[in-house]
Coordinates of C-alpha atoms in Angstrom, one line a residue:
X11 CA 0.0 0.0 0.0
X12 CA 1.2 3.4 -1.0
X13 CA 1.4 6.4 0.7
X14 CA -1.0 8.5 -1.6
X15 CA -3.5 5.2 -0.3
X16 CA -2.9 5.3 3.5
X17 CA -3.9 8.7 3.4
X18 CA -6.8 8.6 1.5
X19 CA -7.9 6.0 4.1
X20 CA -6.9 8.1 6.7
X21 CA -9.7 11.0 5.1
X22 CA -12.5 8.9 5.2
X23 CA -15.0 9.1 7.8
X24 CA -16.0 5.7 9.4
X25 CA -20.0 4.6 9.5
X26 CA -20.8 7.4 6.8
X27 CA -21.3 5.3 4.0
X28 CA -24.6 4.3 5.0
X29 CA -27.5 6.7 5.7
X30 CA -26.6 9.0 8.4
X31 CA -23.2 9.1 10.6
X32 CA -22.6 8.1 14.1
X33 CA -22.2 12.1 15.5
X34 CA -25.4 13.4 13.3
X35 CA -27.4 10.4 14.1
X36 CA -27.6 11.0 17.7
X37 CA -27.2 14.5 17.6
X38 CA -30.8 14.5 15.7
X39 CA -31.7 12.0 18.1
X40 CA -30.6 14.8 21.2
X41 CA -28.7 12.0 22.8
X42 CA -25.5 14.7 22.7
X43 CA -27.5 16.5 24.9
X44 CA -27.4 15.4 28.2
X45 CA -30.1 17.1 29.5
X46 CA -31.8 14.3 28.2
X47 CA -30.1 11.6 29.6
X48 CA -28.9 13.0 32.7
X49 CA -32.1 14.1 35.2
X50 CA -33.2 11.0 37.2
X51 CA -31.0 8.9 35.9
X52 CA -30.8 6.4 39.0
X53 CA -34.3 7.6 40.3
X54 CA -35.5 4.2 41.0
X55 CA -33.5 1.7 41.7
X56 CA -31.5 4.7 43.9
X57 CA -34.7 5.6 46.2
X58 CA -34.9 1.9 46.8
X59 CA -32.0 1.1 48.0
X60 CA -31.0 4.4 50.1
X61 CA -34.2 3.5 51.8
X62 CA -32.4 0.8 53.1
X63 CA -30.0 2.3 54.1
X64 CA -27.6 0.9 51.5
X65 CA -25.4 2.8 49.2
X66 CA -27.7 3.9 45.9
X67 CA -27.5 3.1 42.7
X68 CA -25.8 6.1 41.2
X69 CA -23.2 5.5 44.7
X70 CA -22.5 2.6 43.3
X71 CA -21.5 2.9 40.1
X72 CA -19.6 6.2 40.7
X73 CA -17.9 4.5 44.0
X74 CA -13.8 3.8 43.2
X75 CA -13.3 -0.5 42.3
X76 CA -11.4 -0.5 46.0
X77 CA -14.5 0.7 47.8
X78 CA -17.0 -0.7 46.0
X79 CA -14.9 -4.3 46.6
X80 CA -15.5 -3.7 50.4
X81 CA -19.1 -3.2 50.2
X82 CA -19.6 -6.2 48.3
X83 CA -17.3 -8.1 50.8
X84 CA -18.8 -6.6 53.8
X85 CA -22.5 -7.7 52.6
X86 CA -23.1 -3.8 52.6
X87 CA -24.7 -4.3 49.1
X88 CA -25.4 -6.9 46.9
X89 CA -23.4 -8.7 43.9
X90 CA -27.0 -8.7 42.5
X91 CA -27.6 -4.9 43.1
X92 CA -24.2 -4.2 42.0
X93 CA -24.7 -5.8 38.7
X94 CA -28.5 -4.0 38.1
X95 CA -26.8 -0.7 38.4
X96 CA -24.0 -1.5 36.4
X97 CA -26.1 -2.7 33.9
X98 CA -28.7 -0.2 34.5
X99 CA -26.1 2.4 33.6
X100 CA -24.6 1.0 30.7
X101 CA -28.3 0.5 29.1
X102 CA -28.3 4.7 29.3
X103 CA -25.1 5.7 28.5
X104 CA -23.4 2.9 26.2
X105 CA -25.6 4.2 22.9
X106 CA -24.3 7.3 23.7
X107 CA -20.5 6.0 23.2
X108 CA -20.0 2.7 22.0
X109 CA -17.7 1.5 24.4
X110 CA -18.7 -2.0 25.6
X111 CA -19.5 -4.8 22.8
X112 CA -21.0 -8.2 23.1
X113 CA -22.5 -7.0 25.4
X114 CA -24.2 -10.8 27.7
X115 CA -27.8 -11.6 28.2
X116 CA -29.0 -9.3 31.7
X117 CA -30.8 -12.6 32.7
X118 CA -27.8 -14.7 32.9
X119 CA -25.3 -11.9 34.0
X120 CA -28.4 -11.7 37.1
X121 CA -28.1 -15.3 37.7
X122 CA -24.1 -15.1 38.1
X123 CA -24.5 -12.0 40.7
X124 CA -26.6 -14.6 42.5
X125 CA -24.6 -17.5 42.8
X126 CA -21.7 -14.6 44.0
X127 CA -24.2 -13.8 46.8
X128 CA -25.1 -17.4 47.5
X129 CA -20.9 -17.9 47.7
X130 CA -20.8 -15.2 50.0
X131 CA -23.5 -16.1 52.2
X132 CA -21.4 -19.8 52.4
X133 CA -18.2 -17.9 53.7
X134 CA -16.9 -18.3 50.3
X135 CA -15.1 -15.3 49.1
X136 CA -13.0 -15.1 45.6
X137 CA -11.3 -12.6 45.7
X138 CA -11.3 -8.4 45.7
X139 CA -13.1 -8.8 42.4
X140 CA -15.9 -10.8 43.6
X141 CA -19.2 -10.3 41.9
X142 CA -17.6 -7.3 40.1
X143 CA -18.3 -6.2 36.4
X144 CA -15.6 -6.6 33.7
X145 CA -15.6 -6.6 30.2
X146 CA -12.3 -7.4 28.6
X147 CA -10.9 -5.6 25.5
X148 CA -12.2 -7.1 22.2
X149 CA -8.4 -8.3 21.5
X150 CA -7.9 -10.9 24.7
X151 CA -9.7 -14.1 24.4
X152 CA -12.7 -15.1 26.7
X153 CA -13.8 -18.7 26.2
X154 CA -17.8 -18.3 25.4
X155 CA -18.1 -14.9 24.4
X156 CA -17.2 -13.1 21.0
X157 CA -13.3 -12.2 20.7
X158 CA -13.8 -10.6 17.0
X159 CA -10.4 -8.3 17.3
X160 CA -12.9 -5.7 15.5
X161 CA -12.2 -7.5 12.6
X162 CA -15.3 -9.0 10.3
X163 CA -13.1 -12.1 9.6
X164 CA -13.6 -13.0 13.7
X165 CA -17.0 -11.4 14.1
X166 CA -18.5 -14.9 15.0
X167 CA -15.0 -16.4 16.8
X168 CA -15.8 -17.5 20.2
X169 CA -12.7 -18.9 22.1
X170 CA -13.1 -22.0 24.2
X171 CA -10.2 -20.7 26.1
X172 CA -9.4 -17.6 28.2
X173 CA -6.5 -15.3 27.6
X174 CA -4.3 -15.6 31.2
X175 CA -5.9 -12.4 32.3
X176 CA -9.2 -12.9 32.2
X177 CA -8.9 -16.5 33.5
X178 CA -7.6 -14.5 36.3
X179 CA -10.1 -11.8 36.9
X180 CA -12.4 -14.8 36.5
X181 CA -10.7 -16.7 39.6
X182 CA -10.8 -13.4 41.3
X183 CA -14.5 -13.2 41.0
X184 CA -15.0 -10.9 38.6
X185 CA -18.3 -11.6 36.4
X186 CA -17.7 -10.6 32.5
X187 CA -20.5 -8.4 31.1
X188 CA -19.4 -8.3 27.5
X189 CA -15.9 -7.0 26.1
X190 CA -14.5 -3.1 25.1
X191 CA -14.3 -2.3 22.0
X192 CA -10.9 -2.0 20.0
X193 CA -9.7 -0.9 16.3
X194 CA -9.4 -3.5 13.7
X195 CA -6.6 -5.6 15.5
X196 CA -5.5 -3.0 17.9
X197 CA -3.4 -1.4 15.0
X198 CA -4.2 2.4 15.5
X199 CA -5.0 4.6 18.5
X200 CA -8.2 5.9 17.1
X201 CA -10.9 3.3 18.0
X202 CA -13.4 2.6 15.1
X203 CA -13.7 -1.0 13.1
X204 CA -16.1 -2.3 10.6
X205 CA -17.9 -5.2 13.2
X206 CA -18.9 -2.4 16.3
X207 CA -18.3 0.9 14.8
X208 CA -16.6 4.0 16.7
X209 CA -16.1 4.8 20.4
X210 CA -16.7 8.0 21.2
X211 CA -14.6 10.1 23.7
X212 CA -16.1 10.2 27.5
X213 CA -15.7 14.4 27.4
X214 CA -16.4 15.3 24.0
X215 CA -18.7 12.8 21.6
X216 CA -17.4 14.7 18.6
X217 CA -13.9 13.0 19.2
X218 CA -12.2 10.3 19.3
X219 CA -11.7 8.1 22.2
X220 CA -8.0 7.2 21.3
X221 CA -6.5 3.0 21.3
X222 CA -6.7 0.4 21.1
X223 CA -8.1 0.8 24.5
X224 CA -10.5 2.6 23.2
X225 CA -13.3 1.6 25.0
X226 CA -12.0 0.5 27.6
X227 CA -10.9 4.2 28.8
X228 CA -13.8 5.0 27.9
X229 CA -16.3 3.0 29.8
X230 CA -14.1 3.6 32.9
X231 CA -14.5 7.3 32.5
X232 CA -17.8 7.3 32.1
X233 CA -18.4 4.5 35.1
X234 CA -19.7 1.4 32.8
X235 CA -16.6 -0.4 34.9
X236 CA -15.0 0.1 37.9
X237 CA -11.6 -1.3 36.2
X238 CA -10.1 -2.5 33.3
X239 CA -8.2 -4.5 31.2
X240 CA -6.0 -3.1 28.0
X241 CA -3.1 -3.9 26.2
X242 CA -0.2 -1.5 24.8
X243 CA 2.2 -1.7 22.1
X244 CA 1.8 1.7 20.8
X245 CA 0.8 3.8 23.5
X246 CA -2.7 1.6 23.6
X247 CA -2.9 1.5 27.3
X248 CA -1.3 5.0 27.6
X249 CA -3.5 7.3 24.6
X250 CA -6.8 6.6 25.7
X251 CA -6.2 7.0 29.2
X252 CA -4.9 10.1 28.7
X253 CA -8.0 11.1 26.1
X254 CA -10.3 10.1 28.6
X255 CA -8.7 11.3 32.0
X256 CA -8.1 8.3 33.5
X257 CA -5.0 6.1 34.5
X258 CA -3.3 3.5 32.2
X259 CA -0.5 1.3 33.0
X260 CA 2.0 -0.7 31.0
X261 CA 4.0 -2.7 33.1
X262 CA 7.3 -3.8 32.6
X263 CA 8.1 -6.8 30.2
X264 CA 6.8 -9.7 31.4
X265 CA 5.1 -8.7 34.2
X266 CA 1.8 -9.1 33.3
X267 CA 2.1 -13.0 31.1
X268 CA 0.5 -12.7 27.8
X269 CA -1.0 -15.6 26.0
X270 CA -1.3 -18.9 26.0
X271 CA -0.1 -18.1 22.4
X272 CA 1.5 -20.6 19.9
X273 CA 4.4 -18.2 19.9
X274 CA 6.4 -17.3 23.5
X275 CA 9.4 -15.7 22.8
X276 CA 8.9 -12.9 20.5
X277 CA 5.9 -10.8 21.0
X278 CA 7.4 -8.9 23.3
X279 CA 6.5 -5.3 22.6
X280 CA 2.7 -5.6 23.0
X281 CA 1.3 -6.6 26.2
X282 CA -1.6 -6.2 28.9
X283 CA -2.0 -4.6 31.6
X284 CA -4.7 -2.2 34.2
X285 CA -6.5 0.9 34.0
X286 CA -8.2 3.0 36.7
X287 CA -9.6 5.7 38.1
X288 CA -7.3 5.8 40.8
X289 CA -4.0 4.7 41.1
X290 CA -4.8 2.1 43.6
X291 CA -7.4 0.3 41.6
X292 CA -4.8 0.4 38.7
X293 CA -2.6 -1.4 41.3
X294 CA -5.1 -3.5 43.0
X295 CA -6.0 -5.5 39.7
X296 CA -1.9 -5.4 38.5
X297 CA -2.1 -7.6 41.2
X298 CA -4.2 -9.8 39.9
X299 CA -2.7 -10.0 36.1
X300 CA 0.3 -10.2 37.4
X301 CA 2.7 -13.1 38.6
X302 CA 4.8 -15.9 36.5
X303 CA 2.6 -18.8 34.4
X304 CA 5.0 -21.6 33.1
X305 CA 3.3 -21.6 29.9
X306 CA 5.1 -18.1 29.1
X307 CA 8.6 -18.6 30.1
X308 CA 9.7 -14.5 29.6
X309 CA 7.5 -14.0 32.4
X310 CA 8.4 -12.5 35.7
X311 CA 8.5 -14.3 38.7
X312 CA 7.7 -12.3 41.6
X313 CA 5.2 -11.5 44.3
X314 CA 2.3 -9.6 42.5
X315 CA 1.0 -9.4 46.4
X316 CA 3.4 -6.3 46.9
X317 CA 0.8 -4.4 44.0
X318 CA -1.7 -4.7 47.0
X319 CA 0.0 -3.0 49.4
X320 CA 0.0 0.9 50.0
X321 CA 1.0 2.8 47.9
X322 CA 2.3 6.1 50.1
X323 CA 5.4 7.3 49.9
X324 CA 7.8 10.0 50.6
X325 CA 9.2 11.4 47.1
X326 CA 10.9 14.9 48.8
X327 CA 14.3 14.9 47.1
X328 CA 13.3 12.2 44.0
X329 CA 14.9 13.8 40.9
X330 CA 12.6 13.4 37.7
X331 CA 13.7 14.2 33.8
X332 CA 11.5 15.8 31.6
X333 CA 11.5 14.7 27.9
X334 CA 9.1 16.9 26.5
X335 CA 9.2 16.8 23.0
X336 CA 12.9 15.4 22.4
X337 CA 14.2 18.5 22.3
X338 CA 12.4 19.7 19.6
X339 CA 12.8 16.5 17.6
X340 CA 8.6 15.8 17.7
X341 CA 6.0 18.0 15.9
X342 CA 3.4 19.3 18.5
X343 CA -0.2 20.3 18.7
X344 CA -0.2 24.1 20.3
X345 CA -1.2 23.8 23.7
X346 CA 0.2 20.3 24.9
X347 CA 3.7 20.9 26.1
X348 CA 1.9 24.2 27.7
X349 CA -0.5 21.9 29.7
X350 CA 1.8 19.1 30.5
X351 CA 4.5 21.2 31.8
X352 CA 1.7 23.2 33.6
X353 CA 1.0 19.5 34.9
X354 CA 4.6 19.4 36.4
X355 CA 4.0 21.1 39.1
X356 CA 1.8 18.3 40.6
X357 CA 5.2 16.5 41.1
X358 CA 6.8 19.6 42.2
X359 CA 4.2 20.0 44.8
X360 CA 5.1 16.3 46.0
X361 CA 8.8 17.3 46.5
X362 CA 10.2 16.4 43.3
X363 CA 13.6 17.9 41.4
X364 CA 13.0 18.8 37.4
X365 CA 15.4 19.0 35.0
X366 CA 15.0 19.2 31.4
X367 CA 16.9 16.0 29.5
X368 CA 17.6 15.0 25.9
X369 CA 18.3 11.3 25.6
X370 CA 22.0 10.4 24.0
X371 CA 20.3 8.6 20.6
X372 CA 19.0 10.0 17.5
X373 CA 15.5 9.6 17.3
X374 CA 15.0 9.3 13.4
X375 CA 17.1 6.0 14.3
X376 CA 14.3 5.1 17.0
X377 CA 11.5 5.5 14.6
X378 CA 13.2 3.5 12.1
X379 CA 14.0 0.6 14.6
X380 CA 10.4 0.8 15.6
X381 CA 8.9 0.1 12.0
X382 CA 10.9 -2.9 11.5
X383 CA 10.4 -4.4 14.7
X384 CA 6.3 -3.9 14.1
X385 CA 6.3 -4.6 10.9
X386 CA 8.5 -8.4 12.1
X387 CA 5.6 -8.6 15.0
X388 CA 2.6 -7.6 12.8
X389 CA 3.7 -9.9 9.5
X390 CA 4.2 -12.7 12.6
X391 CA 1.1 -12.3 13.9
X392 CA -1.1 -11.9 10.9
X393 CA 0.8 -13.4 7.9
X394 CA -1.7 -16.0 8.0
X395 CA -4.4 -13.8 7.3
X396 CA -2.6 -12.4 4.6
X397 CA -1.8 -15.5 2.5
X398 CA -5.2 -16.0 2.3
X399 CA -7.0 -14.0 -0.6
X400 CA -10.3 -13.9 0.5
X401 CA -9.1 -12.6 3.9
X402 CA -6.8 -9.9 3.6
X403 CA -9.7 -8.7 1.0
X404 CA -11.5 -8.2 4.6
X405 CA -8.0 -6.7 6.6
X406 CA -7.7 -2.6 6.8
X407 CA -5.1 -1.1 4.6
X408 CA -3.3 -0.3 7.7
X409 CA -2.7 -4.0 8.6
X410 CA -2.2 -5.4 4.9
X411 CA 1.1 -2.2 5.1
X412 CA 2.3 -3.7 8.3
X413 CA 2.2 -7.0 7.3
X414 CA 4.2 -6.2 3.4
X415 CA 6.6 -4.1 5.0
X416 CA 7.0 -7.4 7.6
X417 CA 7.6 -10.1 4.9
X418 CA 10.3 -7.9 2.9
X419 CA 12.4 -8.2 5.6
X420 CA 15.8 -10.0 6.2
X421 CA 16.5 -11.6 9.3
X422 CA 19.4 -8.9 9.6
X423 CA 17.3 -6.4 9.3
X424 CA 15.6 -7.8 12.5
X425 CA 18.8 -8.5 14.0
X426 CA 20.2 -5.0 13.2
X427 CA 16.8 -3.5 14.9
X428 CA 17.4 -5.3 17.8
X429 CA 20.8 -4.2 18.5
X430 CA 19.5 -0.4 18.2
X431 CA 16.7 -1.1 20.8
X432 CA 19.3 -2.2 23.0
X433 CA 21.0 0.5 22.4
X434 CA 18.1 2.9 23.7
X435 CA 17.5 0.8 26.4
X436 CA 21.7 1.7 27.3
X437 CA 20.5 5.5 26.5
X438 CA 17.2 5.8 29.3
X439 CA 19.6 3.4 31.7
X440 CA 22.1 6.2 31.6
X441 CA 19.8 8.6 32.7
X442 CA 18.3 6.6 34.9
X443 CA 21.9 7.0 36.9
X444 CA 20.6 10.8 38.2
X445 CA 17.1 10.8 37.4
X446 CA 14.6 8.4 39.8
X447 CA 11.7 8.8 36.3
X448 CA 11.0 10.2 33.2
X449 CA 8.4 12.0 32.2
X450 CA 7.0 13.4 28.8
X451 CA 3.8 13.8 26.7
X452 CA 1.4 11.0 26.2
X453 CA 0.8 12.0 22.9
X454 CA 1.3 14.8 20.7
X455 CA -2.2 16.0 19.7
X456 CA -5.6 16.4 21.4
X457 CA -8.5 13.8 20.6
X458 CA -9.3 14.5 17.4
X459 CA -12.5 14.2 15.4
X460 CA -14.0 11.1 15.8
X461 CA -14.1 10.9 11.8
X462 CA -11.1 10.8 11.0
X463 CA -8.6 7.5 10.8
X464 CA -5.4 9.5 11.8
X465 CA -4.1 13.0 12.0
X466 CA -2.2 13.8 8.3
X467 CA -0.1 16.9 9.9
X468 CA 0.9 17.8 13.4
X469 CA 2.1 21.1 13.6
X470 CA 2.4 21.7 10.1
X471 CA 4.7 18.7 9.5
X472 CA 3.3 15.9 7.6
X473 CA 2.4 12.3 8.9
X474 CA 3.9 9.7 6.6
X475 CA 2.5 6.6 8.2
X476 CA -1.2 5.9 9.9
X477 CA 0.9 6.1 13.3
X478 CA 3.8 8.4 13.0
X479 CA 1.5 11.0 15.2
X480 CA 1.7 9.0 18.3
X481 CA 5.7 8.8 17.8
X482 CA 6.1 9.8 21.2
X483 CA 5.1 6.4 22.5
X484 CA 7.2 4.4 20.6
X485 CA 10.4 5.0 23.1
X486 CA 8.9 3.5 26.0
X487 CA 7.6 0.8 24.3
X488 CA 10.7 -0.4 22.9
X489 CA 12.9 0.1 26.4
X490 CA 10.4 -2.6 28.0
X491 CA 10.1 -0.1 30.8
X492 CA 7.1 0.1 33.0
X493 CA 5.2 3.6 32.4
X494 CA 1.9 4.8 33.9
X495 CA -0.2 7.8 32.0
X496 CA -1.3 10.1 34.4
X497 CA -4.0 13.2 33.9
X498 CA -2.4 16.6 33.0
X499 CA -5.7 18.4 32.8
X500 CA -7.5 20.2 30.2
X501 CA -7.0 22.7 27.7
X502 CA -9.4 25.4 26.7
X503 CA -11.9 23.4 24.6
X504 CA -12.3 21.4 27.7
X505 CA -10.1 17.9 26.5
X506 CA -7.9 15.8 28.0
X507 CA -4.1 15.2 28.4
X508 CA -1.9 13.2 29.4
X509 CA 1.6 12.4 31.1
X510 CA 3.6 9.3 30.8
X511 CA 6.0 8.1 33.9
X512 CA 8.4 6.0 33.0
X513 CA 10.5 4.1 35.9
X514 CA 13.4 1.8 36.0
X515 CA 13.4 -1.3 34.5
X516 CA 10.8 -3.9 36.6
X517 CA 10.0 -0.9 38.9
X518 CA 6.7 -1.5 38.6
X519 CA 5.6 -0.7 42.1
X520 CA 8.0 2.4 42.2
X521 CA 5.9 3.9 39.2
X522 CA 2.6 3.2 41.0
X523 CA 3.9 5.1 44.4
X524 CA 4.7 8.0 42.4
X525 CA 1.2 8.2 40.1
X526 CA -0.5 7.6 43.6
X527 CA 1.3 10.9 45.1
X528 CA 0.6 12.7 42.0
X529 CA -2.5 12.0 42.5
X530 CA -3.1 12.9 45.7
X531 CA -2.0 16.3 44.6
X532 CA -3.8 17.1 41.3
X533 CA -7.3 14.9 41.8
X534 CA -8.0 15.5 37.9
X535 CA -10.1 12.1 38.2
X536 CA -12.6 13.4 40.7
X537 CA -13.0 16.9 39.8
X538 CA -13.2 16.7 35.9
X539 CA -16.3 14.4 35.4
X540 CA -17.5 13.6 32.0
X541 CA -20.3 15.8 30.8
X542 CA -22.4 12.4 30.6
X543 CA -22.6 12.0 34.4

């Protein structure tokens, strides 16, 4: 595929092709306005239960996944009532923007939430997530309900087996209500595909929701979950989060296992891992994801129980270096290094030393290293696809370009990629000798039009591949390090940004302690709602 092609693609406005768009329909329908959503949305079910003296409807849903965890376990409400105003809630605001798919029958989710209660009524309790909503991203598998990738070729694929994540959560006691939705094989942070259509940003339904954890952001901003799952090899767990003012974490290599998968060894620059609205919560499920399986030998193999301890720590003194833009190196929207150096002083007011660092590597070299170790990951993963006609008529143009520019490669060319991803690694260790993190952008535009498949031009330099404008991911990714987005607040029109923290290799926890301080100071979770609630 050409580049004239890829950015003809990129002009095209998904779900237009047939009668009227996503945005007009429910503008015409006034469900952009949420005056008509909004007024007595819990009325019922709410009086109910606070005439009980038990926490409402609407107090559940809004409650954070650590409190709502104690009620449950305490008996101080329902797994049944839990999943009624979870359920409830997503009926309202899902249409609104398209976050969860495959979405379960409410008669057998009901039945679940009641043989939660019956366990608990037993003495017999799962786990932090018992009786909790989840709904995996569209990309993980869950045995029994639709994994279609967003792709139509696996729009009627149900696993029989779950991903190592979910069977997790599942141990834990969570109960899953459907899955999030995802682009066409996670390949692009804008979340739209042909199966489910697009999800629509929590603060702003005329933009996008970024991805591939698309909807998964966004159904934790607007309270459809109390957590969840995403995975990240561009940015996905670290661009929506920041779109949708919430926290996404991408733990170090291996920390979280990811498969089973016929292939082990490899795939290691896309991964899974938590998102939040809190820092805790983010932590509190880490510790469920997380911890060796012998079936993925890279994995790590250590305590995840330390992820459930608290998180509070001192951080006067702690030295941090701030990336920005790479010295100059990355194109920017106006306005985001303004906010996100605004958003430094959150760490400042934690006791934290800034300086202003340049890495020791040149950066065109990065992105080059980064397109030949995705195009080697993407061509492994779906050259199979691709051999087969009929298929690959059904793949994006995006993936069918990953997976070309994969099979013209030489195994030196692999080889010679790896080497310079070591050598970045040596570049952020270095650093990591005086600084404690590193911070910078979590991306380099605001959410965008939900129409459109990618941003052309940042800052009047032009975008020559469907992913170049989230370049400033790509470092993080390849170093293997762990890295938590954090809010940065808002800019004028009222949308979201974002911070990445990136920690020393396997400092998982270390990156936690700091978001958790951050956000202790800032509170951009709890004071910056979404319109829709």
């Amino acid at each position: 595929m050409d580049e004239k092609t890829m950015r003809e693609d990129a002009r095209r406005a998904p779900g237009t092709t047939q009668g009227l768009g996503r945005r007009e329909f429910l503008r015409r329908a006034g469900l952009l306005s949420m005056a008509a959503v909004v007024p007595g949305t819990f009325a019922g079910a709410g009086k109910a239960l606070a005439a009980a003296g038990r926490p409402a409807a609407s107090e559940i849903v809004m409650a954070d996944a650590l409190e709502l965890s104690d009620w449950i376990k305490a008996r101080k409400v329902s797994c049944r009532e839990v999943m009624v105003a979870y359920l409830d809630h997503v009926e309202r605001i899902n249409p609104i923007v398209n976050a969860i798919v495959s979405l379960q029958d409410r008669g057998r989710l009901l039945k679940e939430a009641d043989e939660r209660d019956a366990q608990l009524a037993r003495g017999q309790y799962l786990g932090w997530m018992h009786g909790m909503p989840q709904a995996p991203k569209d990309l993980t598998a869950t045995a029994g309900i639709p994994t279609t990738q967003g792709s139509p070729i696996f729009k009627d694929y149900v696993p029989k087996q779950d991903s190592v994540i979910v069977e997790r959560v599942r141990r834990n006691g969570a109960i899953l209500i459907g899955k999030t939705n995802t682009p066409e094989f996670g390949l692009g942070s804008v979340c739209y595909n042909p199966v489910f259509g697009t999800t629509l940003n929590a603060y702003d339904q005329t933009r996008n929701a970024g991805g591939s954890s698309g909807g998964a952001a966004v159904a934790l901003a607007t309270r459809m979950l109390p957590v969840a799952d995403g995975s990240d090899m561009m940015g996905s767990l670290r661009n929506p989060a920041a779109y949708n003012n919430v926290f996404g974490f991408r733990p170090s290599q291996g920390r979280v296992p990811f498969g089973p998968a016929g292939e082990v060894y490899f795939q290691q620059m896309g991964y899974e891992g938590p998102m939040g609205r809190t820092v805790r919560d983010v932590a509190r499920l880490l510790s469920v994801q997380a911890g060796h399986d012998a079936r993925l030998p890279m994995s790590i193999d250590q305590d995840p129980a330390a992820f459930a301890a608290p998180l509070q720590r001192d951080f006067r003194g702690s030295r941090i270096g701030w990336m920005g833009d790479y010295g100059g190196y990355l194109p920017m929207e106006p306005g985001v290094l303004a906010l996100c150096r605004e958003a430094l002083k959150g760490f400042e007011a934690i006791g934290c030393r800034i300086d202003e660092v340049v890495p020791d590597y040149p950066m065109e070299q990065l992105w080059q290293t980064w397109l030949t170790l995705r195009h080697f990951s993407i061509a492994g993963l779906g050259g199979g696809l691709y051999a087969d006609p009929a298929k690959r008529a059904q793949m994006k143009p995006e993936a069918v370009w990953e997976i070309e520019g994969g099979l013209q490669l030489t195994g030196a060319d692999v080889w010679k990629a790896s080497v310079q991803r070591s050598k970045w690694y040596e570049s952020l260790r270095k650093l990591f000798e005086t600084y404690d993190y590193l911070v910078l952008p979590s991306a380099q535009v605001f959410p965008f039009d939900s129409g459109l498949h990618w941003p052309t031009e940042v800052a009047g330099r032009r975008m020559d591949t469907y992913h170049r404008w989230m370049e400033i991911v790509v470092g993080g990714t390849l170093a293997g390090l762990p890295i938590l987005n954090v809010p940065a607040g808002f800019n004028a029109q009222g949308l979201p940004m974002g911070l990445q923290v990136i920690g020393k290799a396997q400092a998982d926890l270390a990156v936690l302690q700091i978001g958790h301080a951050y956000e202790q100071a800032t509170n951009w979770v709890r004071t910056r709602k979404p319109a829709l609630l």
